Amino acid sequence: MPLAWAGLALMGACGGFNNGPLEAGTVRGRILGAEADVAVVSVLGQPELRARVSSDGRFELGGVPATSVELFLVASRTRAARTKVVAQGARITELGDIDAPLGAFITVRLRDSAGNVPPRGEVEVEGTALDELEMDASSGEVRVGPLPEGCYTLEVKADGLEEVEEEVCVRQGEELEREFVLREDDLGGDDDGGGDDDGGDEGG
Amino acid sequence: MLPPERAFVSRPCFRVVLWLAFASLCACGAASVGEKGRAVRVRLDSAELASAHEGERHALLIGINQYEDASWHGLRYPGKDAEDLGRVLADPRRGGFRSVTVLTRPEQTTRAAVLQALRTLAARPWNPKDVVVIYVSGHGTLARDARGDLQRYLVMRDTRFRDVQGTGLEMAALERELEHLGSRRRVLVLATCHSGTGKSLLPPAVLEELERTKGAFPPRPLEEDSRASLVLSASDWGETAREDDALANDIYTHFFVQSLDGRGDRNRDGAVSATEAHDWARRHTWTYTEGRQRPSARMTEVGADPVLLAGALTQPGQPEVFSYSPRLEGFTLKVDGVDAGELPGGVALPEGSRKLGLHKGGQLLWEDTVALRAGERRALDSLLREVSPGPQRTVALEVGALGFLDARSRREVLPPTALAGVGLRLGGVLLEQRLDVGVDLAAGQGRRALLLDVGGTVPVRHRVLMLGVTVGPSWQWGRLGLSTGPRVAALWLERSFQLDLLSQDERYLTVWPGWMAGVSWRLGTRFVLEAKGQLLWAYVPVDGRTRAVGFGGLFLGGGYRF
């Protein structure tokens, strides 16, 4: 009998519901004094959700989870900000104008256990758009920034050496230096994090 | 003995028109009567009672002892029956009738003479409040009429056994004469019968036919067709009416007359009504004949009974409950748990709230607490009708809410929706009146917000349309009713999004099985309050995956029974 009921129900059913489009929205705003060539907006913790900024500073970031998130904004070569937003499903959330303050910079110095500059060193700020920052091969340094005030996890790696992570907290406009000694990787790991073709230095 | 054809005038100043037709027929066969009109609750105070019973009282009493055709054996007491009754009715201290005409002499009791007497009576000016009593004591018989139908006849003095149709007084003819009377208070008392025994004789052909008949006694009882307000019979249909030498009367008539001296005043209001007199005579006839003769009564205007035969109303009487309906015959009326009498009949009760119950064979048919006041007369039939659980149709307007049983589906798929609708319930239409069928249609909409799993909220307009069919039993305890049963509902759900990035309507249509349970409370005869709950079970596709979910609804409604 229950099977008969189920059959009847299924036979008579059509249509259905889909909540997918309701689970993400768009965040829109304008960054004052933005430098379009370097400016970027991303969701903190989900750096794949990022958007470029137009020359007038406007940006539109889609696919933002319909919940409370924090945006990581790089406005220019020296300014950056973090801002919380509650994205609304299938709707546009207007942030208005954002005036980003001076960002902090961290100069990361990489060395191997012998005190030499390691090959193809890279630095990444986890959860942000500041990733794959290549080390200057001559100085063995990477200038990371601008970073909005807050705490971050720096991930430092180089070919054939063990990856190192360290949490660093910065204040607005602060300049920090950090030296990382990378030990040899017994497993010979190379996560292929560094490329040498574009030579971009986000820290500028 | 009263001189024949003497008109007794007890109150010359009254314009009394008494429409009483007494035909004592030893009727042979139980009969049912189709009730005409509705039972009414009668509540009268002294002044109203006095006013209600204004009017004159007249009587035509016929008693036939001897017959010209020797085939009809002579009877001893019909003439005396008529005279005894006439004496009591004419007595100013008892009946107080304006006129009492007694026909007993040979020349007065031929068919033509009786018809002439009826026409003379009809020629009087009548008032609807007048009371008329027609009483017949003599032989009854059955014969084929001109169309070949078996009919009841009263045997007149000159009625020939071989030609009953041409020489007897057909009940239909008596009915036609009664129709000419302008009173609404007519009582027909029949101290005869048609059983072929006792005070009746049947032609051989009819008797042979009856002996071969296994069903009910063929011709319909007089009471079924009579348009008289009240028909009182000395015996039930198919039984024998008897004379008794010790009483020197027809047995029923003896006790009927006895009641009019005041003993029949059951409710102590100072007067003896026709039904009080009959109940007195019925009870004593039953006892005297040791159950072999059961006088019967049929009322065509149940409840009113404003026919007073003796005395005058001096005060509101004790409240009475009664029934002369064949469908309640044999039931025992209990008052506050104590036997008060067997139906048909009536009983007088102390004033106040009384718990009344009808029992038969150890089973309870009906029970209710009824507030009774002095001077009130309540027909049990009307009390039963108020709560009768028989086949009924109820149409109801309902409001309620319908939603998923699980919180997650309510949160993420569709919020509860307020509904308004209409329902039709047909009581006892399936399985020999054991199951009801209900059909309901409800629709509603709302604007709420979905709370998604990721944390955000999304406003949605949602609509629901439901068409359901329920089959199941119902039970009634007084005014309280319960019903339940399986249910199938076609459900159409829609949710609509009008958002910055999404303008979309989504719909789902399915047929769901489920269960319904309801409780009702009757307000009077026609109206009922209902509360219903229903559970449904279904598969609902959400995000490409099918969920097995429960759905629940609660509804409140008001219904009209018809």
CSV table of C-alpha atoms in Angstrom, one decimal, chain B residues 40-45 49 267 303 316-322 347-349 351-352 370-379:
chain,number,residue,atom,x,y,z
B,40,VAL,CA,-41.7,22.6,17.4
B,41,ARG,CA,-40.8,23.5,20.9
B,42,VAL,CA,-43.9,24.6,22.7
B,43,ARG,CA,-43.5,26.9,25.6
B,44,LEU,CA,-46.7,28.5,26.9
B,45,ASP,CA,-47.5,30.4,30.1
B,49,LEU,CA,-52.3,28.5,27.1
B,267,ASN,CA,-49.1,17.2,33.8
B,303,GLY,CA,-45.7,18.9,19.1
B,316,PRO,CA,-48.8,25.7,33.4
B,317,GLY,CA,-48.5,22.0,33.7
B,318,GLN,CA,-45.4,20.0,34.4
B,319,PRO,CA,-43.1,19.8,31.4
B,320,GLU,CA,-43.8,16.9,29.2
B,321,VAL,CA,-41.8,14.9,26.7
B,322,PHE,CA,-43.5,12.6,24.2
B,347,VAL,CA,-44.5,11.5,30.4
B,348,ALA,CA,-44.6,14.5,32.7
B,349,LEU,CA,-41.4,15.4,34.4
B,351,GLU,CA,-39.2,21.1,36.0
B,352,GLY,CA,-35.5,21.6,35.5
B,370,VAL,CA,-32.5,19.0,28.4
B,371,ALA,CA,-33.7,22.0,30.3
B,372,LEU,CA,-37.5,21.7,30.8
B,373,ARG,CA,-39.8,24.4,32.0
B,374,ALA,CA,-43.3,24.5,33.3
B,375,GLY,CA,-45.9,24.3,30.5
B,376,GLU,CA,-43.4,23.1,28.0
B,377,ARG,CA,-44.0,20.1,25.7
B,378,ARG,CA,-41.0,18.6,23.9
B,379,ALA,CA,-41.3,16.1,21.1
